[in-house]
Each structure stands twice: as structure tokens, then as C-alpha cells.
Amino acid sequence: MNDLRSKVEEDRGIVKQIELLIPGFHGYREREDIRAADSLLRQQLANKMKEINSIFEQCREELGRAMDLTLISNMGNIVKFSRLIENRIRHAEQGYTGISADFRIEEEELNTLYEWDLALLQTIDPIHTMAGELLNSILVDDGTAFRKMRILKNTLNEFNSTLNKRMTKIAGLEVT
């Protein structure tokens, strides 16, 4: 995967290049570019979650066609939770801090935030695979759908927990 931070730096327009030359504005410009790269990365992550949600919707539709009422409720909970995760990713904090903020997010922390989100992007692929396997087991009715749903729910819980820790860990705000 390409590093979006480099792409954002390469695509700086003339105004942004002038901002880099102004004393006191250079750091601001660099932090804003990292935030922009992280925002692009999170949009990719949210779009992958949207693809997974579409597979979950297919699972729910297939269970409805088969009139498997015991599994439809479980699938509905997975769909609802997965959509919540997608929205949390799409609208996650960007690490912006104002002039007199309670805590400041500096360039190093923003880079850590970007790396954290990049790691999330790599962990979402197994969830996509698991969603496809769940759909296949529902389509062939092999009797493993309930077990796969339970595993998927646990995996989504772990993913959500990692997402919860994102900003507090990176900003050093966690009380231990």
C-alpha cells in the first residue's frame, strides 16, 4: 500500500508550499497534511467496512428467504454493530488541537495515529474473509452459520475495542 502521507506532500499546491516557508506556519502545514492523509486512509477503511456490511446484508436476506428466524435476530445484531463501527471509523477524531487546547497532538503523535489506522486497514481483511465464509455457509446450509456468527461477533468486538483505544493511547490520555 502506498503511503498517503507522501502522496499528500507531493500534491501540495503553491499556497501550501508558501505556507511551509512562513515561520510559525511550517509545523501547522505539516500537521494538517498528516491529518489529510489519515482522513483519506480512514475513508478507505470505512469503505471496506461498507463492503463487509453489504455481505452481512446479503446474509440477512438469505436467512429471511430460508425463514431461519433463530439466526435472523443474531444477524441483525451483527449488521447493526458493524454499521456502527463503519460510522465510527468514517467520523473518527482527526487529532486536531487548537491554539490553547487541553492537550496538543504533535506531528509524531499524528504519524502514530496514521500508523494505527494503517494497522486497522490490515486487520479488516480477515473480517471480510469471515463475512464471505458466513454467506457461503448460509447459502449451502452447512449448519456452521451460528458458530461463524459468534466468531464474527467476537472479532467485531475486538476491532471496536481497538478503535476505542485509538486516540486515548496515541495522545497519552489513558489513565493506568
mmCIF file with all atom_site columns, C-alpha atoms in Angstrom:
data_model
loop_
_atom_site.group_PDB
_atom_site.id
_atom_site.type_symbol
_atom_site.label_atom_id
_atom_site.label_alt_id
_atom_site.label_comp_id
_atom_site.label_asym_id
_atom_site.label_entity_id
_atom_site.label_seq_id
_atom_site.pdbx_PDB_ins_code
_atom_site.Cartn_x
_atom_site.Cartn_y
_atom_site.Cartn_z
_atom_site.occupancy
_atom_site.B_iso_or_equiv
_atom_site.pdbx_formal_charge
_atom_site.auth_seq_id
_atom_site.auth_comp_id
_atom_site.auth_asym_id
_atom_site.auth_atom_id
_atom_site.pdbx_PDB_model_num
ATOM 1   C CA . MET A 1 1   ? 0.000   0.000   0.000  1.00 0.00 ? 1   MET A CA 1
ATOM 2   C CA . ASN A 1 2   ? 1.174   3.487   -0.838 1.00 0.00 ? 2   ASN A CA 1
ATOM 3   C CA . ASP A 1 3   ? 1.929   5.864   1.987  1.00 0.00 ? 3   ASP A CA 1
ATOM 4   C CA . LEU A 1 4   ? -0.752  8.527   1.624  1.00 0.00 ? 4   LEU A CA 1
ATOM 5   C CA . ARG A 1 5   ? 1.362   10.984  3.627  1.00 0.00 ? 5   ARG A CA 1
ATOM 6   C CA . SER A 1 6   ? 3.861   11.089  0.744  1.00 0.00 ? 6   SER A CA 1
ATOM 7   C CA . LYS A 1 7   ? 1.049   11.490  -1.785 1.00 0.00 ? 7   LYS A CA 1
ATOM 8   C CA . VAL A 1 8   ? -0.430  14.450  0.123  1.00 0.00 ? 8   VAL A CA 1
ATOM 9   C CA . GLU A 1 9   ? 3.031   16.052  0.392  1.00 0.00 ? 9   GLU A CA 1
ATOM 10  C CA . GLU A 1 10  ? 3.672   15.584  -3.330 1.00 0.00 ? 10  GLU A CA 1
ATOM 11  C CA . ASP A 1 11  ? 0.328   17.120  -4.253 1.00 0.00 ? 11  ASP A CA 1
ATOM 12  C CA . ARG A 1 12  ? 0.814   20.316  -2.264 1.00 0.00 ? 12  ARG A CA 1
ATOM 13  C CA . GLY A 1 13  ? -0.296  23.304  -4.277 1.00 0.00 ? 13  GLY A CA 1
ATOM 14  C CA . ILE A 1 14  ? 1.506   26.629  -4.447 1.00 0.00 ? 14  ILE A CA 1
ATOM 15  C CA . VAL A 1 15  ? -0.356  28.062  -1.432 1.00 0.00 ? 15  VAL A CA 1
ATOM 16  C CA . LYS A 1 16  ? 0.616   25.135  0.743  1.00 0.00 ? 16  LYS A CA 1
ATOM 17  C CA . GLN A 1 17  ? 4.226   25.409  -0.415 1.00 0.00 ? 17  GLN A CA 1
ATOM 18  C CA . ILE A 1 18  ? 4.240   29.103  0.532  1.00 0.00 ? 18  ILE A CA 1
ATOM 19  C CA . GLU A 1 19  ? 2.779   28.209  3.942  1.00 0.00 ? 19  GLU A CA 1
ATOM 20  C CA . LEU A 1 20  ? 5.780   25.946  4.527  1.00 0.00 ? 20  LEU A CA 1
ATOM 21  C CA . LEU A 1 21  ? 8.066   28.988  4.153  1.00 0.00 ? 21  LEU A CA 1
ATOM 22  C CA . ILE A 1 22  ? 6.270   31.152  6.727  1.00 0.00 ? 22  ILE A CA 1
ATOM 23  C CA . PRO A 1 23  ? 7.874   30.943  10.184 1.00 0.00 ? 23  PRO A CA 1
ATOM 24  C CA . GLY A 1 24  ? 5.439   29.529  12.715 1.00 0.00 ? 24  GLY A CA 1
ATOM 25  C CA . PHE A 1 25  ? 3.213   28.116  9.978  1.00 0.00 ? 25  PHE A CA 1
ATOM 26  C CA . HIS A 1 26  ? 5.512   25.346  8.768  1.00 0.00 ? 26  HIS A CA 1
ATOM 27  C CA . GLY A 1 27  ? 4.572   22.910  11.580 1.00 0.00 ? 27  GLY A CA 1
ATOM 28  C CA . TYR A 1 28  ? 0.891   23.672  11.195 1.00 0.00 ? 28  TYR A CA 1
ATOM 29  C CA . ARG A 1 29  ? 1.057   22.875  7.446  1.00 0.00 ? 29  ARG A CA 1
ATOM 30  C CA . GLU A 1 30  ? 2.861   19.587  8.057  1.00 0.00 ? 30  GLU A CA 1
ATOM 31  C CA . ARG A 1 31  ? 0.374   18.515  10.754 1.00 0.00 ? 31  ARG A CA 1
ATOM 32  C CA . GLU A 1 32  ? -2.563  19.388  8.504  1.00 0.00 ? 32  GLU A CA 1
ATOM 33  C CA . ASP A 1 33  ? -1.078  17.273  5.701  1.00 0.00 ? 33  ASP A CA 1
ATOM 34  C CA . ILE A 1 34  ? -0.740  14.268  8.030  1.00 0.00 ? 34  ILE A CA 1
ATOM 35  C CA . ARG A 1 35  ? -4.360  14.766  9.146  1.00 0.00 ? 35  ARG A CA 1
ATOM 36  C CA . ALA A 1 36  ? -5.444  14.875  5.483  1.00 0.00 ? 36  ALA A CA 1
ATOM 37  C CA . ALA A 1 37  ? -3.560  11.633  4.739  1.00 0.00 ? 37  ALA A CA 1
ATOM 38  C CA . ASP A 1 38  ? -5.089  9.975   7.801  1.00 0.00 ? 38  ASP A CA 1
ATOM 39  C CA . SER A 1 39  ? -8.537  11.147  6.732  1.00 0.00 ? 39  SER A CA 1
ATOM 40  C CA . LEU A 1 40  ? -8.049  9.564   3.298  1.00 0.00 ? 40  LEU A CA 1
ATOM 41  C CA . LEU A 1 41  ? -6.874  6.355   4.947  1.00 0.00 ? 41  LEU A CA 1
ATOM 42  C CA . ARG A 1 42  ? -9.892  6.244   7.271  1.00 0.00 ? 42  ARG A CA 1
ATOM 43  C CA . GLN A 1 43  ? -12.222 6.737   4.291  1.00 0.00 ? 43  GLN A CA 1
ATOM 44  C CA . GLN A 1 44  ? -10.669 3.666   2.670  1.00 0.00 ? 44  GLN A CA 1
ATOM 45  C CA . LEU A 1 45  ? -11.120 1.763   5.926  1.00 0.00 ? 45  LEU A CA 1
ATOM 46  C CA . ALA A 1 46  ? -14.751 2.876   6.213  1.00 0.00 ? 46  ALA A CA 1
ATOM 47  C CA . ASN A 1 47  ? -15.385 1.874   2.592  1.00 0.00 ? 47  ASN A CA 1
ATOM 48  C CA . LYS A 1 48  ? -14.005 -1.615  3.285  1.00 0.00 ? 48  LYS A CA 1
ATOM 49  C CA . MET A 1 49  ? -16.327 -1.841  6.275  1.00 0.00 ? 49  MET A CA 1
ATOM 50  C CA . LYS A 1 50  ? -19.187 -0.800  3.991  1.00 0.00 ? 50  LYS A CA 1
ATOM 51  C CA . GLU A 1 51  ? -18.333 -3.694  1.643  1.00 0.00 ? 51  GLU A CA 1
ATOM 52  C CA . ILE A 1 52  ? -18.419 -6.063  4.609  1.00 0.00 ? 52  ILE A CA 1
ATOM 53  C CA . ASN A 1 53  ? -21.775 -4.631  5.667  1.00 0.00 ? 53  ASN A CA 1
ATOM 54  C CA . SER A 1 54  ? -23.161 -5.362  2.240  1.00 0.00 ? 54  SER A CA 1
ATOM 55  C CA . ILE A 1 55  ? -22.157 -9.019  2.657  1.00 0.00 ? 55  ILE A CA 1
ATOM 56  C CA . PHE A 1 56  ? -23.827 -9.037  6.081  1.00 0.00 ? 56  PHE A CA 1
ATOM 57  C CA . GLU A 1 57  ? -26.988 -7.644  4.456  1.00 0.00 ? 57  GLU A CA 1
ATOM 58  C CA . GLN A 1 58  ? -26.895 -10.489 1.909  1.00 0.00 ? 58  GLN A CA 1
ATOM 59  C CA . CYS A 1 59  ? -26.577 -12.940 4.805  1.00 0.00 ? 59  CYS A CA 1
ATOM 60  C CA . ARG A 1 60  ? -29.643 -11.447 6.480  1.00 0.00 ? 60  ARG A CA 1
ATOM 61  C CA . GLU A 1 61  ? -31.629 -11.566 3.229  1.00 0.00 ? 61  GLU A CA 1
ATOM 62  C CA . GLU A 1 62  ? -30.713 -15.204 2.662  1.00 0.00 ? 62  GLU A CA 1
ATOM 63  C CA . LEU A 1 63  ? -31.725 -16.096 6.213  1.00 0.00 ? 63  LEU A CA 1
ATOM 64  C CA . GLY A 1 64  ? -35.027 -14.306 5.604  1.00 0.00 ? 64  GLY A CA 1
ATOM 65  C CA . ARG A 1 65  ? -35.650 -16.290 2.419  1.00 0.00 ? 65  ARG A CA 1
ATOM 66  C CA . ALA A 1 66  ? -34.889 -19.507 4.274  1.00 0.00 ? 66  ALA A CA 1
ATOM 67  C CA . MET A 1 67  ? -37.170 -18.356 7.143  1.00 0.00 ? 67  MET A CA 1
ATOM 68  C CA . ASP A 1 68  ? -34.448 -19.181 9.658  1.00 0.00 ? 68  ASP A CA 1
ATOM 69  C CA . LEU A 1 69  ? -35.824 -16.992 12.404 1.00 0.00 ? 69  LEU A CA 1
ATOM 70  C CA . THR A 1 70  ? -33.345 -18.073 15.062 1.00 0.00 ? 70  THR A CA 1
ATOM 71  C CA . LEU A 1 71  ? -30.385 -16.783 13.054 1.00 0.00 ? 71  LEU A CA 1
ATOM 72  C CA . ILE A 1 72  ? -32.033 -13.636 11.644 1.00 0.00 ? 72  ILE A CA 1
ATOM 73  C CA . SER A 1 73  ? -32.004 -11.920 15.029 1.00 0.00 ? 73  SER A CA 1
ATOM 74  C CA . ASN A 1 74  ? -28.301 -12.683 15.538 1.00 0.00 ? 74  ASN A CA 1
ATOM 75  C CA . MET A 1 75  ? -27.524 -11.474 12.026 1.00 0.00 ? 75  MET A CA 1
ATOM 76  C CA . GLY A 1 76  ? -29.485 -8.285  12.631 1.00 0.00 ? 76  GLY A CA 1
ATOM 77  C CA . ASN A 1 77  ? -27.340 -7.560  15.692 1.00 0.00 ? 77  ASN A CA 1
ATOM 78  C CA . ILE A 1 78  ? -24.168 -8.115  13.666 1.00 0.00 ? 78  ILE A CA 1
ATOM 79  C CA . VAL A 1 79  ? -25.386 -5.806  10.892 1.00 0.00 ? 79  VAL A CA 1
ATOM 80  C CA . LYS A 1 80  ? -26.298 -3.090  13.393 1.00 0.00 ? 80  LYS A CA 1
ATOM 81  C CA . PHE A 1 81  ? -22.966 -3.327  15.227 1.00 0.00 ? 81  PHE A CA 1
ATOM 82  C CA . SER A 1 82  ? -20.954 -3.416  12.011 1.00 0.00 ? 82  SER A CA 1
ATOM 83  C CA . ARG A 1 83  ? -22.711 -0.286  10.707 1.00 0.00 ? 83  ARG A CA 1
ATOM 84  C CA . LEU A 1 84  ? -21.918 1.442   13.989 1.00 0.00 ? 84  LEU A CA 1
ATOM 85  C CA . ILE A 1 85  ? -18.241 0.573   13.517 1.00 0.00 ? 85  ILE A CA 1
ATOM 86  C CA . GLU A 1 86  ? -18.317 1.880   9.940  1.00 0.00 ? 86  GLU A CA 1
ATOM 87  C CA . ASN A 1 87  ? -19.737 5.205   11.101 1.00 0.00 ? 87  ASN A CA 1
ATOM 88  C CA . ARG A 1 88  ? -17.240 5.462   13.958 1.00 0.00 ? 88  ARG A CA 1
ATOM 89  C CA . ILE A 1 89  ? -14.371 4.955   11.506 1.00 0.00 ? 89  ILE A CA 1
ATOM 90  C CA . ARG A 1 90  ? -15.771 7.422   8.995  1.00 0.00 ? 90  ARG A CA 1
ATOM 91  C CA . HIS A 1 91  ? -16.220 10.140  11.621 1.00 0.00 ? 91  HIS A CA 1
ATOM 92  C CA . ALA A 1 92  ? -13.288 9.356   13.941 1.00 0.00 ? 92  ALA A CA 1
ATOM 93  C CA . GLU A 1 93  ? -11.289 12.099  15.606 1.00 0.00 ? 93  GLU A CA 1
ATOM 94  C CA . GLN A 1 94  ? -8.560  13.563  13.450 1.00 0.00 ? 94  GLN A CA 1
ATOM 95  C CA . GLY A 1 95  ? -6.261  14.687  16.231 1.00 0.00 ? 95  GLY A CA 1
ATOM 96  C CA . TYR A 1 96  ? -6.889  18.384  15.701 1.00 0.00 ? 96  TYR A CA 1
ATOM 97  C CA . THR A 1 97  ? -5.890  20.644  18.561 1.00 0.00 ? 97  THR A CA 1
ATOM 98  C CA . GLY A 1 98  ? -6.480  24.357  18.684 1.00 0.00 ? 98  GLY A CA 1
ATOM 99  C CA . ILE A 1 99  ? -4.188  27.107  19.931 1.00 0.00 ? 99  ILE A CA 1
ATOM 100 C CA . SER A 1 100 ? -4.991  26.655  23.630 1.00 0.00 ? 100 SER A CA 1
ATOM 101 C CA . ALA A 1 101 ? -6.185  23.060  23.679 1.00 0.00 ? 101 ALA A CA 1
ATOM 102 C CA . ASP A 1 102 ? -6.232  20.972  26.852 1.00 0.00 ? 102 ASP A CA 1
ATOM 103 C CA . PHE A 1 103 ? -3.700  18.675  25.207 1.00 0.00 ? 103 PHE A CA 1
ATOM 104 C CA . ARG A 1 104 ? -1.736  19.066  21.990 1.00 0.00 ? 104 ARG A CA 1
ATOM 105 C CA . ILE A 1 105 ? -1.394  16.467  19.259 1.00 0.00 ? 105 ILE A CA 1
ATOM 106 C CA . GLU A 1 106 ? 2.006   16.944  17.666 1.00 0.00 ? 106 GLU A CA 1
ATOM 107 C CA . GLU A 1 107 ? 3.415   15.653  14.390 1.00 0.00 ? 107 GLU A CA 1
ATOM 108 C CA . GLU A 1 108 ? 4.877   12.488  15.936 1.00 0.00 ? 108 GLU A CA 1
ATOM 109 C CA . GLU A 1 109 ? 1.524   11.588  17.513 1.00 0.00 ? 109 GLU A CA 1
ATOM 110 C CA . LEU A 1 110 ? -0.278  12.261  14.225 1.00 0.00 ? 110 LEU A CA 1
ATOM 111 C CA . ASN A 1 111 ? 2.131   9.913   12.478 1.00 0.00 ? 111 ASN A CA 1
ATOM 112 C CA . THR A 1 112 ? 1.399   7.305   15.156 1.00 0.00 ? 112 THR A CA 1
ATOM 113 C CA . LEU A 1 113 ? -2.323  7.853   14.530 1.00 0.00 ? 113 LEU A CA 1
ATOM 114 C CA . TYR A 1 114 ? -1.769  7.271   10.813 1.00 0.00 ? 114 TYR A CA 1
ATOM 115 C CA . GLU A 1 115 ? 0.200   4.061   11.532 1.00 0.00 ? 115 GLU A CA 1
ATOM 116 C CA . TRP A 1 116 ? -2.576  2.902   13.908 1.00 0.00 ? 116 TRP A CA 1
ATOM 117 C CA . ASP A 1 117 ? -5.216  3.416   11.199 1.00 0.00 ? 117 ASP A CA 1
ATOM 118 C CA . LEU A 1 118 ? -2.999  1.655   8.658  1.00 0.00 ? 118 LEU A CA 1
ATOM 119 C CA . ALA A 1 119 ? -2.809  -1.352  11.005 1.00 0.00 ? 119 ALA A CA 1
ATOM 120 C CA . LEU A 1 120 ? -6.622  -1.325  11.272 1.00 0.00 ? 120 LEU A CA 1
ATOM 121 C CA . LEU A 1 121 ? -6.821  -1.453  7.488  1.00 0.00 ? 121 LEU A CA 1
ATOM 122 C CA . GLN A 1 122 ? -4.751  -4.635  7.523  1.00 0.00 ? 122 GLN A CA 1
ATOM 123 C CA . THR A 1 123 ? -6.888  -6.256  10.235 1.00 0.00 ? 123 THR A CA 1
ATOM 124 C CA . ILE A 1 124 ? -10.145 -5.641  8.403  1.00 0.00 ? 124 ILE A CA 1
ATOM 125 C CA . ASP A 1 125 ? -9.292  -8.066  5.566  1.00 0.00 ? 125 ASP A CA 1
ATOM 126 C CA . PRO A 1 126 ? -9.788  -11.175 7.757  1.00 0.00 ? 126 PRO A CA 1
ATOM 127 C CA . ILE A 1 127 ? -13.221 -9.827  8.752  1.00 0.00 ? 127 ILE A CA 1
ATOM 128 C CA . HIS A 1 128 ? -14.080 -9.513  5.059  1.00 0.00 ? 128 HIS A CA 1
ATOM 129 C CA . THR A 1 129 ? -12.998 -13.127 4.510  1.00 0.00 ? 129 THR A CA 1
ATOM 130 C CA . MET A 1 130 ? -15.032 -14.307 7.504  1.00 0.00 ? 130 MET A CA 1
ATOM 131 C CA . ALA A 1 131 ? -18.113 -12.463 6.201  1.00 0.00 ? 131 ALA A CA 1
ATOM 132 C CA . GLY A 1 132 ? -17.770 -14.239 2.839  1.00 0.00 ? 132 GLY A CA 1
ATOM 133 C CA . GLU A 1 133 ? -17.422 -17.604 4.565  1.00 0.00 ? 133 GLU A CA 1
ATOM 134 C CA . LEU A 1 134 ? -20.547 -16.882 6.618  1.00 0.00 ? 134 LEU A CA 1
ATOM 135 C CA . LEU A 1 135 ? -22.512 -16.078 3.460  1.00 0.00 ? 135 LEU A CA 1
ATOM 136 C CA . ASN A 1 136 ? -21.323 -19.325 1.843  1.00 0.00 ? 136 ASN A CA 1
ATOM 137 C CA . SER A 1 137 ? -22.296 -21.390 4.868  1.00 0.00 ? 137 SER A CA 1
ATOM 138 C CA . ILE A 1 138 ? -25.770 -19.802 4.843  1.00 0.00 ? 138 ILE A CA 1
ATOM 139 C CA . LEU A 1 139 ? -26.162 -20.432 1.093  1.00 0.00 ? 139 LEU A CA 1
ATOM 140 C CA . VAL A 1 140 ? -25.188 -24.115 1.321  1.00 0.00 ? 140 VAL A CA 1
ATOM 141 C CA . ASP A 1 141 ? -26.863 -24.536 4.737  1.00 0.00 ? 141 ASP A CA 1
ATOM 142 C CA . ASP A 1 142 ? -23.945 -26.500 6.164  1.00 0.00 ? 142 ASP A CA 1
ATOM 143 C CA . GLY A 1 143 ? -25.004 -25.932 9.785  1.00 0.00 ? 143 GLY A CA 1
ATOM 144 C CA . THR A 1 144 ? -21.990 -23.768 10.716 1.00 0.00 ? 144 THR A CA 1
ATOM 145 C CA . ALA A 1 145 ? -23.615 -20.341 10.390 1.00 0.00 ? 145 ALA A CA 1
ATOM 146 C CA . PHE A 1 146 ? -24.345 -19.870 14.104 1.00 0.00 ? 146 PHE A CA 1
ATOM 147 C CA . ARG A 1 147 ? -20.767 -20.724 15.102 1.00 0.00 ? 147 ARG A CA 1
ATOM 148 C CA . LYS A 1 148 ? -19.388 -18.387 12.412 1.00 0.00 ? 148 LYS A CA 1
ATOM 149 C CA . MET A 1 149 ? -21.688 -15.595 13.571 1.00 0.00 ? 149 MET A CA 1
ATOM 150 C CA . ARG A 1 150 ? -20.432 -15.975 17.132 1.00 0.00 ? 150 ARG A CA 1
ATOM 151 C CA . ILE A 1 151 ? -16.796 -15.815 15.976 1.00 0.00 ? 151 ILE A CA 1
ATOM 152 C CA . LEU A 1 152 ? -17.569 -12.798 13.787 1.00 0.00 ? 152 LEU A CA 1
ATOM 153 C CA . LYS A 1 153 ? -19.268 -11.002 16.656 1.00 0.00 ? 153 LYS A CA 1
ATOM 154 C CA . ASN A 1 154 ? -16.212 -11.558 18.882 1.00 0.00 ? 154 ASN A CA 1
ATOM 155 C CA . THR A 1 155 ? -13.910 -10.349 16.102 1.00 0.00 ? 155 THR A CA 1
ATOM 156 C CA . LEU A 1 156 ? -16.016 -7.216  15.599 1.00 0.00 ? 156 LEU A CA 1
ATOM 157 C CA . ASN A 1 157 ? -15.905 -6.604  19.371 1.00 0.00 ? 157 ASN A CA 1
ATOM 158 C CA . GLU A 1 158 ? -12.091 -6.808  19.315 1.00 0.00 ? 158 GLU A CA 1
ATOM 159 C CA . PHE A 1 159 ? -11.921 -4.488  16.314 1.00 0.00 ? 159 PHE A CA 1
ATOM 160 C CA . ASN A 1 160 ? -14.216 -1.999  18.056 1.00 0.00 ? 160 ASN A CA 1
ATOM 161 C CA . SER A 1 161 ? -12.109 -2.166  21.242 1.00 0.00 ? 161 SER A CA 1
ATOM 162 C CA . THR A 1 162 ? -9.001  -1.357  19.216 1.00 0.00 ? 162 THR A CA 1
ATOM 163 C CA . LEU A 1 163 ? -10.848 1.556   17.654 1.00 0.00 ? 163 LEU A CA 1
ATOM 164 C CA . ASN A 1 164 ? -11.855 2.787   21.140 1.00 0.00 ? 164 ASN A CA 1
ATOM 165 C CA . LYS A 1 165 ? -8.227  2.915   22.238 1.00 0.00 ? 165 LYS A CA 1
ATOM 166 C CA . ARG A 1 166 ? -7.119  4.820   19.136 1.00 0.00 ? 166 ARG A CA 1
ATOM 167 C CA . MET A 1 167 ? -6.978  8.386   20.374 1.00 0.00 ? 167 MET A CA 1
ATOM 168 C CA . THR A 1 168 ? -6.509  7.849   24.103 1.00 0.00 ? 168 THR A CA 1
ATOM 169 C CA . LYS A 1 169 ? -3.428  5.670   23.588 1.00 0.00 ? 169 LYS A CA 1
ATOM 170 C CA . ILE A 1 170 ? -1.870  7.905   20.972 1.00 0.00 ? 170 ILE A CA 1
ATOM 171 C CA . ALA A 1 171 ? -2.430  11.155  22.832 1.00 0.00 ? 171 ALA A CA 1
ATOM 172 C CA . GLY A 1 172 ? -1.217  9.569   26.063 1.00 0.00 ? 172 GLY A CA 1
ATOM 173 C CA . LEU A 1 173 ? -4.548  10.262  27.764 1.00 0.00 ? 173 LEU A CA 1
ATOM 174 C CA . GLU A 1 174 ? -5.124  6.795   29.164 1.00 0.00 ? 174 GLU A CA 1
ATOM 175 C CA . VAL A 1 175 ? -5.074  6.607   32.960 1.00 0.00 ? 175 VAL A CA 1
ATOM 176 C CA . THR A 1 176 ? -3.474  3.405   34.199 1.00 0.00 ? 176 THR A CA 1
#
